[in-house]
Amino acid sequence: MADNFLTQDEINALLGIKDEAFSSPQGEKNVQGKRSDPDLAADFSPNLELIMDFPLTLSVQLGKSVKNLKETRKIGPGTVLELDRFINEPVDVLINNKLIAQGEVVIVDENFGIKITHIINPIERVRKLG
């Protein structure tokens, strides 16, 4: 059964982290995440290949607004809902409701798109959980 668990190298490959550790001035060991090649599938072990087609939900969050029940009952066609972000601020890119990147809204042909401007590294992701 233990053969079915992912090794640390396999987890790092999934997260796009190369094993490059360095010591901070305080002597603590830190891991610097670096993006590796976009097509990592060729480097994955057979165990990781099993999850490569697993569906994930990608969503983009423009902003948030808190409303009470009375206010939400008044929402109808033509209602403008004000969000907590300015027009120039980056939007959040989430996978399965977890923040993984930020970007700017662009137009691709006649569709919206997101140009990624910042990838949240794994350490930042953990900090935002708590």
CSV table of N, CA and C in Angstrom, one decimal:
chain,number,residue,atom,x,y,z
A,1,MET,N,0.8,-1.2,0.0
A,1,MET,CA,0.0,0.0,0.0
A,1,MET,C,0.9,1.3,0.0
A,2,ALA,N,2.0,1.2,0.7
A,2,ALA,CA,2.9,2.3,0.7
A,2,ALA,C,3.4,2.7,-0.6
A,3,ASP,N,3.4,1.8,-1.6
A,3,ASP,CA,3.9,2.1,-2.9
A,3,ASP,C,3.0,3.1,-3.7
A,4,ASN,N,1.8,3.3,-3.2
A,4,ASN,CA,0.8,4.1,-3.9
A,4,ASN,C,1.0,5.6,-3.4
A,5,PHE,N,1.8,5.9,-2.4
A,5,PHE,CA,2.0,7.3,-2.0
A,5,PHE,C,3.0,8.0,-2.9
A,6,LEU,N,2.8,9.3,-3.0
A,6,LEU,CA,3.7,10.1,-3.8
A,6,LEU,C,5.0,10.4,-3.0
A,7,THR,N,6.1,10.3,-3.7
A,7,THR,CA,7.4,10.7,-3.1
A,7,THR,C,7.4,12.2,-3.1
A,8,GLN,N,8.4,12.8,-2.3
A,8,GLN,CA,8.6,14.2,-2.3
A,8,GLN,C,8.9,14.8,-3.7
A,9,ASP,N,9.8,14.0,-4.4
A,9,ASP,CA,10.1,14.4,-5.7
A,9,ASP,C,8.9,14.5,-6.7
A,10,GLU,N,8.0,13.5,-6.5
A,10,GLU,CA,6.8,13.6,-7.3
A,10,GLU,C,5.9,14.7,-7.0
A,11,ILE,N,5.8,15.0,-5.7
A,11,ILE,CA,5.0,16.2,-5.2
A,11,ILE,C,5.6,17.5,-5.8
A,12,ASN,N,6.9,17.6,-5.7
A,12,ASN,CA,7.6,18.8,-6.2
A,12,ASN,C,7.4,18.9,-7.7
A,13,ALA,N,7.4,17.8,-8.4
A,13,ALA,CA,7.2,17.8,-9.9
A,13,ALA,C,5.8,18.3,-10.2
A,14,LEU,N,4.8,17.9,-9.4
A,14,LEU,CA,3.4,18.4,-9.6
A,14,LEU,C,3.3,19.9,-9.3
A,15,LEU,N,4.0,20.4,-8.3
A,15,LEU,CA,4.0,21.8,-8.0
A,15,LEU,C,4.9,22.6,-8.9
A,16,GLY,N,5.7,22.0,-9.7
A,16,GLY,CA,6.6,22.7,-10.5
A,16,GLY,C,7.8,23.3,-9.8
A,17,ILE,N,8.2,22.6,-8.7
A,17,ILE,CA,9.4,23.0,-7.9
A,17,ILE,C,10.6,22.2,-8.2
A,18,LYS,N,11.7,22.8,-8.4
A,18,LYS,CA,13.0,22.1,-8.6
A,18,LYS,C,13.6,22.1,-7.2
A,19,ASP,N,14.4,21.0,-6.9
A,19,ASP,CA,15.0,20.9,-5.6
A,19,ASP,C,16.2,21.8,-5.5
A,20,GLU,N,16.0,23.0,-5.1
A,20,GLU,CA,17.1,23.9,-4.9
A,20,GLU,C,16.9,24.6,-3.5
A,21,ALA,N,17.7,24.1,-2.5
A,21,ALA,CA,17.5,24.6,-1.2
A,21,ALA,C,18.7,25.6,-0.9
A,22,PHE,N,18.4,26.6,-0.1
A,22,PHE,CA,19.5,27.5,0.3
A,22,PHE,C,19.3,27.8,1.7
A,23,SER,N,20.3,28.3,2.4
A,23,SER,CA,20.2,28.7,3.8
A,23,SER,C,19.9,30.2,3.9
A,24,SER,N,19.0,30.6,4.8
A,24,SER,CA,18.8,32.0,5.0
A,24,SER,C,19.8,32.5,5.9
A,25,PRO,N,19.9,33.9,6.1
A,25,PRO,CA,20.8,34.4,7.0
A,25,PRO,C,20.7,33.9,8.5
A,26,GLN,N,19.5,33.5,8.8
A,26,GLN,CA,19.3,33.0,10.2
A,26,GLN,C,19.7,31.5,10.3
A,27,GLY,N,20.1,30.9,9.2
A,27,GLY,CA,20.5,29.5,9.2
A,27,GLY,C,19.4,28.5,9.0
A,28,GLU,N,18.2,29.1,8.7
A,28,GLU,CA,17.0,28.2,8.5
A,28,GLU,C,17.1,27.7,7.0
A,29,LYS,N,16.6,26.5,6.8
A,29,LYS,CA,16.6,26.0,5.5
A,29,LYS,C,15.3,26.4,4.8
A,30,ASN,N,15.4,27.0,3.6
A,30,ASN,CA,14.3,27.4,2.8
A,30,ASN,C,14.4,26.7,1.4
A,31,VAL,N,13.2,26.5,0.8
A,31,VAL,CA,13.2,26.0,-0.5
A,31,VAL,C,12.7,27.1,-1.5
A,32,GLN,N,13.5,27.3,-2.5
A,32,GLN,CA,13.1,28.3,-3.5
A,32,GLN,C,12.4,27.6,-4.6
A,33,GLY,N,11.2,27.9,-4.8
A,33,GLY,CA,10.4,27.3,-5.9
A,33,GLY,C,10.7,27.9,-7.3
A,34,LYS,N,11.0,27.1,-8.2
A,34,LYS,CA,11.3,27.6,-9.6
A,34,LYS,C,10.4,26.8,-10.5
A,35,ARG,N,9.9,27.5,-11.5
A,35,ARG,CA,9.0,26.8,-12.5
A,35,ARG,C,9.9,26.0,-13.4
A,36,SER,N,9.5,24.8,-13.7
A,36,SER,CA,10.2,24.0,-14.6
A,36,SER,C,9.5,24.0,-16.0
A,37,ASP,N,9.9,23.2,-16.8
A,37,ASP,CA,9.4,23.1,-18.2
A,37,ASP,C,7.8,23.0,-18.1
A,38,PRO,N,7.1,23.7,-19.0
A,38,PRO,CA,5.7,23.6,-19.0
A,38,PRO,C,5.1,22.2,-19.2
A,39,ASP,N,5.8,21.4,-20.0
A,39,ASP,CA,5.3,20.0,-20.3
A,39,ASP,C,6.1,19.1,-19.4
A,40,LEU,N,5.6,18.9,-18.1
A,40,LEU,CA,6.3,18.0,-17.2
A,40,LEU,C,5.8,16.6,-17.3
A,41,ALA,N,4.8,16.4,-18.1
A,41,ALA,CA,4.2,15.0,-18.2
A,41,ALA,C,5.2,14.0,-18.6
A,42,ALA,N,6.2,14.3,-19.4
A,42,ALA,CA,7.2,13.3,-19.8
A,42,ALA,C,8.0,12.9,-18.7
A,43,ASP,N,8.2,13.8,-17.7
A,43,ASP,CA,9.1,13.4,-16.6
A,43,ASP,C,8.4,12.7,-15.4
A,44,PHE,N,7.1,12.6,-15.5
A,44,PHE,CA,6.3,12.1,-14.4
A,44,PHE,C,6.4,10.5,-14.3
A,45,SER,N,6.3,10.0,-13.1
A,45,SER,CA,6.3,8.6,-13.0
A,45,SER,C,5.0,8.0,-13.3
A,46,PRO,N,4.8,6.7,-13.5
A,46,PRO,CA,3.5,6.2,-13.8
A,46,PRO,C,2.5,6.5,-12.8
A,47,ASN,N,2.8,6.6,-11.5
A,47,ASN,CA,1.9,7.0,-10.5
A,47,ASN,C,1.2,8.3,-10.7
A,48,LEU,N,2.0,9.3,-11.1
A,48,LEU,CA,1.5,10.6,-11.4
A,48,LEU,C,0.7,10.7,-12.6
A,49,GLU,N,1.0,9.8,-13.6
A,49,GLU,CA,0.2,9.8,-14.8
A,49,GLU,C,-1.3,9.4,-14.6
A,50,LEU,N,-1.5,8.7,-13.5
A,50,LEU,CA,-2.9,8.3,-13.1
A,50,LEU,C,-3.8,9.5,-12.8
A,51,ILE,N,-3.2,10.6,-12.3
A,51,ILE,CA,-4.0,11.8,-11.9
A,51,ILE,C,-3.9,12.9,-12.9
A,52,MET,N,-3.1,12.8,-14.0
A,52,MET,CA,-3.0,13.9,-14.9
A,52,MET,C,-4.3,14.4,-15.5
A,53,ASP,N,-5.2,13.5,-15.7
A,53,ASP,CA,-6.5,13.8,-16.3
A,53,ASP,C,-7.6,14.1,-15.3
A,54,PHE,N,-7.2,14.2,-14.0
A,54,PHE,CA,-8.2,14.5,-13.0
A,54,PHE,C,-8.8,15.9,-13.2
A,55,PRO,N,-10.1,16.1,-13.2
A,55,PRO,CA,-10.7,17.4,-13.5
A,55,PRO,C,-10.5,18.3,-12.3
A,56,LEU,N,-10.1,19.6,-12.7
A,56,LEU,CA,-10.0,20.6,-11.7
A,56,LEU,C,-10.9,21.8,-12.1
A,57,THR,N,-11.4,22.6,-11.2
A,57,THR,CA,-12.2,23.7,-11.5
A,57,THR,C,-11.4,25.0,-11.4
A,58,LEU,N,-11.2,25.7,-12.5
A,58,LEU,CA,-10.5,26.9,-12.5
A,58,LEU,C,-11.5,28.1,-12.5
A,59,SER,N,-11.3,29.0,-11.6
A,59,SER,CA,-12.2,30.2,-11.6
A,59,SER,C,-11.4,31.4,-11.4
A,60,VAL,N,-12.0,32.5,-11.8
A,60,VAL,CA,-11.4,33.8,-11.6
A,60,VAL,C,-12.3,34.7,-10.7
A,61,GLN,N,-11.7,35.3,-9.8
A,61,GLN,CA,-12.5,36.2,-8.8
A,61,GLN,C,-12.1,37.6,-9.0
A,62,LEU,N,-13.1,38.4,-9.5
A,62,LEU,CA,-12.9,39.8,-9.7
A,62,LEU,C,-12.9,40.6,-8.4
A,63,GLY,N,-13.6,40.2,-7.4
A,63,GLY,CA,-13.7,40.9,-6.1
A,63,GLY,C,-14.8,40.3,-5.3
A,64,LYS,N,-15.0,40.9,-4.1
A,64,LYS,CA,-16.1,40.4,-3.2
A,64,LYS,C,-16.9,41.6,-2.7
A,65,SER,N,-18.1,41.2,-2.2
A,65,SER,CA,-19.0,42.2,-1.6
A,65,SER,C,-19.8,41.5,-0.6
A,66,VAL,N,-20.0,42.1,0.6
A,66,VAL,CA,-20.8,41.5,1.6
A,66,VAL,C,-22.2,42.2,1.6
A,67,LYS,N,-23.2,41.5,1.5
A,67,LYS,CA,-24.6,42.0,1.5
A,67,LYS,C,-25.4,41.2,2.6
A,68,ASN,N,-26.4,41.9,3.2
A,68,ASN,CA,-27.3,41.2,4.1
A,68,ASN,C,-28.5,40.7,3.2
A,69,LEU,N,-29.3,40.0,3.9
A,69,LEU,CA,-30.5,39.4,3.2
A,69,LEU,C,-31.4,40.4,2.5
A,70,LYS,N,-31.6,41.5,3.3
A,70,LYS,CA,-32.5,42.6,2.8
A,70,LYS,C,-31.9,43.1,1.5
A,71,GLU,N,-30.6,43.4,1.4
A,71,GLU,CA,-30.0,43.9,0.2
A,71,GLU,C,-30.0,42.9,-0.9
A,72,THR,N,-29.8,41.6,-0.7
A,72,THR,CA,-29.8,40.7,-1.8
A,72,THR,C,-31.2,40.5,-2.3
A,73,ARG,N,-32.2,40.7,-1.6
A,73,ARG,CA,-33.6,40.6,-2.1
A,73,ARG,C,-33.9,41.7,-3.1
A,74,LYS,N,-33.2,42.8,-3.0
A,74,LYS,CA,-33.4,43.9,-4.0
A,74,LYS,C,-32.6,43.8,-5.3
A,75,ILE,N,-31.8,42.7,-5.4
A,75,ILE,CA,-31.0,42.5,-6.6
A,75,ILE,C,-31.9,42.1,-7.8
A,76,GLY,N,-31.8,42.8,-8.9
A,76,GLY,CA,-32.5,42.5,-10.0
A,76,GLY,C,-31.8,42.9,-11.3
A,77,PRO,N,-32.4,42.8,-12.5
A,77,PRO,CA,-31.8,43.3,-13.7
A,77,PRO,C,-31.5,44.8,-13.6
A,78,GLY,N,-30.3,45.1,-14.0
A,78,GLY,CA,-29.9,46.5,-13.9
A,78,GLY,C,-29.2,46.9,-12.6
A,79,THR,N,-29.2,46.0,-11.6
A,79,THR,CA,-28.6,46.3,-10.3
A,79,THR,C,-27.1,46.3,-10.5
A,80,VAL,N,-26.4,47.3,-10.0
A,80,VAL,CA,-24.9,47.3,-10.1
A,80,VAL,C,-24.4,46.9,-8.7
A,81,LEU,N,-23.6,45.9,-8.6
A,81,LEU,CA,-23.0,45.4,-7.4
A,81,LEU,C,-21.5,45.9,-7.3
A,82,GLU,N,-21.2,46.7,-6.3
A,82,GLU,CA,-19.8,47.2,-6.2
A,82,GLU,C,-19.0,46.2,-5.5
A,83,LEU,N,-17.8,46.0,-6.0
A,83,LEU,CA,-16.8,45.0,-5.5
A,83,LEU,C,-15.7,45.7,-4.7
A,84,ASP,N,-14.9,45.0,-4.0
A,84,ASP,CA,-13.9,45.5,-3.1
A,84,ASP,C,-12.6,45.8,-3.8
A,85,ARG,N,-12.5,45.8,-5.1
A,85,ARG,CA,-11.3,46.0,-5.8
A,85,ARG,C,-11.4,47.1,-6.8
A,86,PHE,N,-10.3,47.8,-7.1
A,86,PHE,CA,-10.2,48.8,-8.1
A,86,PHE,C,-10.1,48.2,-9.5
A,87,ILE,N,-10.4,48.9,-10.5
A,87,ILE,CA,-10.4,48.4,-11.9
A,87,ILE,C,-9.0,47.9,-12.3
A,88,ASN,N,-7.9,48.6,-11.8
A,88,ASN,CA,-6.5,48.2,-12.2
A,88,ASN,C,-6.0,47.0,-11.4
A,89,GLU,N,-6.6,46.7,-10.3
A,89,GLU,CA,-6.1,45.6,-9.5
A,89,GLU,C,-6.1,44.2,-10.2
A,90,PRO,N,-5.1,43.4,-9.9
A,90,PRO,CA,-5.2,42.0,-10.5
A,90,PRO,C,-6.3,41.2,-9.9
A,91,VAL,N,-6.8,40.3,-10.7
A,91,VAL,CA,-7.8,39.4,-10.3
A,91,VAL,C,-7.2,38.1,-9.8
A,92,ASP,N,-7.9,37.4,-9.0
A,92,ASP,CA,-7.4,36.1,-8.4
A,92,ASP,C,-7.8,34.9,-9.3
A,93,VAL,N,-6.8,34.1,-9.5
A,93,VAL,CA,-7.0,32.8,-10.3
A,93,VAL,C,-7.0,31.7,-9.2
A,94,LEU,N,-8.1,30.9,-9.2
A,94,LEU,CA,-8.3,29.9,-8.2
A,94,LEU,C,-8.4,28.5,-8.9
A,95,ILE,N,-7.8,27.5,-8.3
A,95,ILE,CA,-8.1,26.1,-8.8
A,95,ILE,C,-8.7,25.4,-7.6
A,96,ASN,N,-9.9,24.9,-7.7
A,96,ASN,CA,-10.6,24.2,-6.7
A,96,ASN,C,-10.7,25.2,-5.4
A,97,ASN,N,-11.0,26.4,-5.7
A,97,ASN,CA,-11.2,27.5,-4.7
A,97,ASN,C,-9.9,27.8,-3.9
A,98,LYS,N,-8.8,27.4,-4.4
A,98,LYS,CA,-7.5,27.8,-3.7
A,98,LYS,C,-6.7,28.8,-4.7
A,99,LEU,N,-6.3,29.9,-4.1
A,99,LEU,CA,-5.6,30.9,-4.8
A,99,LEU,C,-4.2,30.3,-5.3
A,100,ILE,N,-4.0,30.4,-6.6
A,100,ILE,CA,-2.8,29.9,-7.2
A,100,ILE,C,-2.0,30.9,-8.0
A,101,ALA,N,-2.7,32.0,-8.4
A,101,ALA,CA,-2.1,33.0,-9.2
A,101,ALA,C,-2.9,34.3,-9.2
A,102,GLN,N,-2.3,35.3,-9.8
A,102,GLN,CA,-3.1,36.6,-10.0
A,102,GLN,C,-2.8,37.0,-11.4
A,103,GLY,N,-3.7,37.8,-12.0
A,103,GLY,CA,-3.5,38.2,-13.4
A,103,GLY,C,-4.4,39.4,-13.7
A,104,GLU,N,-4.3,39.8,-15.0
A,104,GLU,CA,-5.1,40.9,-15.5
A,104,GLU,C,-6.0,40.4,-16.6
A,105,VAL,N,-7.2,41.0,-16.6
A,105,VAL,CA,-8.2,40.6,-17.6
A,105,VAL,C,-7.8,41.1,-19.0
A,106,VAL,N,-7.9,40.2,-20.0
A,106,VAL,CA,-7.5,40.6,-21.3
A,106,VAL,C,-8.7,40.1,-22.2
A,107,ILE,N,-8.7,40.5,-23.5
A,107,ILE,CA,-9.6,40.1,-24.5
A,107,ILE,C,-8.9,39.2,-25.5
A,108,VAL,N,-9.4,38.0,-25.7
A,108,VAL,CA,-8.8,37.1,-26.7
A,108,VAL,C,-9.9,36.8,-27.7
A,109,ASP,N,-9.7,37.3,-28.9
A,109,ASP,CA,-10.7,37.3,-29.9
A,109,ASP,C,-12.0,38.0,-29.3
A,110,GLU,N,-13.0,37.3,-29.1
A,110,GLU,CA,-14.2,37.9,-28.5
A,110,GLU,C,-14.5,37.3,-27.1
A,111,ASN,N,-13.5,36.7,-26.5
A,111,ASN,CA,-13.7,36.1,-25.2
A,111,ASN,C,-12.8,36.8,-24.2
A,112,PHE,N,-13.1,36.7,-22.9
A,112,PHE,CA,-12.3,37.2,-21.9
A,112,PHE,C,-11.2,36.2,-21.7
A,113,GLY,N,-10.0,36.6,-21.2
A,113,GLY,CA,-8.9,35.8,-20.8
A,113,GLY,C,-8.2,36.4,-19.7
A,114,ILE,N,-7.3,35.7,-19.1
A,114,ILE,CA,-6.5,36.2,-18.0
A,114,ILE,C,-5.0,36.0,-18.3
A,115,LYS,N,-4.3,37.1,-18.3
A,115,LYS,CA,-2.8,37.1,-18.4
A,115,LYS,C,-2.2,37.0,-17.0
A,116,ILE,N,-1.6,35.9,-16.8
A,116,ILE,CA,-1.0,35.6,-15.5
A,116,ILE,C,0.2,36.6,-15.2
A,117,THR,N,0.1,37.3,-14.1
A,117,THR,CA,1.2,38.2,-13.8
A,117,THR,C,2.0,37.8,-12.5
A,118,HIS,N,1.4,36.9,-11.7
A,118,HIS,CA,2.0,36.5,-10.5
A,118,HIS,C,1.6,35.1,-10.1
A,119,ILE,N,2.5,34.2,-9.9
A,119,ILE,CA,2.2,32.8,-9.5
A,119,ILE,C,2.4,32.8,-7.9
A,120,ILE,N,1.5,32.3,-7.2
A,120,ILE,CA,1.6,32.2,-5.8
A,120,ILE,C,2.4,31.0,-5.5
A,121,ASN,N,3.6,31.2,-4.8
A,121,ASN,CA,4.4,30.0,-4.5
A,121,ASN,C,3.8,29.2,-3.4
A,122,PRO,N,4.2,27.9,-3.3
A,122,PRO,CA,3.6,27.0,-2.3
A,122,PRO,C,3.7,27.6,-0.8
A,123,ILE,N,4.7,28.3,-0.5
A,123,ILE,CA,4.9,28.8,0.9
A,123,ILE,C,3.8,29.9,1.1
A,124,GLU,N,3.6,30.8,0.1
A,124,GLU,CA,2.6,31.8,0.2
A,124,GLU,C,1.2,31.2,0.3
A,125,ARG,N,1.0,30.1,-0.4
A,125,ARG,CA,-0.3,29.4,-0.4
A,125,ARG,C,-0.6,28.9,1.0
A,126,VAL,N,0.4,28.3,1.7
A,126,VAL,CA,0.2,27.8,3.0
A,126,VAL,C,-0.1,29.0,4.0
A,127,ARG,N,0.6,30.1,3.9
A,127,ARG,CA,0.4,31.2,4.8
A,127,ARG,C,-1.0,31.8,4.6
A,128,LYS,N,-1.5,31.8,3.4
A,128,LYS,CA,-2.9,32.3,3.2
A,128,LYS,C,-4.0,31.4,3.8
A,129,LEU,N,-3.6,30.1,4.0
A,129,LEU,CA,-4.6,29.2,4.6
A,129,LEU,C,-4.9,29.5,6.1
A,130,GLY,N,-3.9,30.1,6.8
A,130,GLY,CA,-4.1,30.3,8.2
A,130,GLY,C,-4.2,31.7,8.6
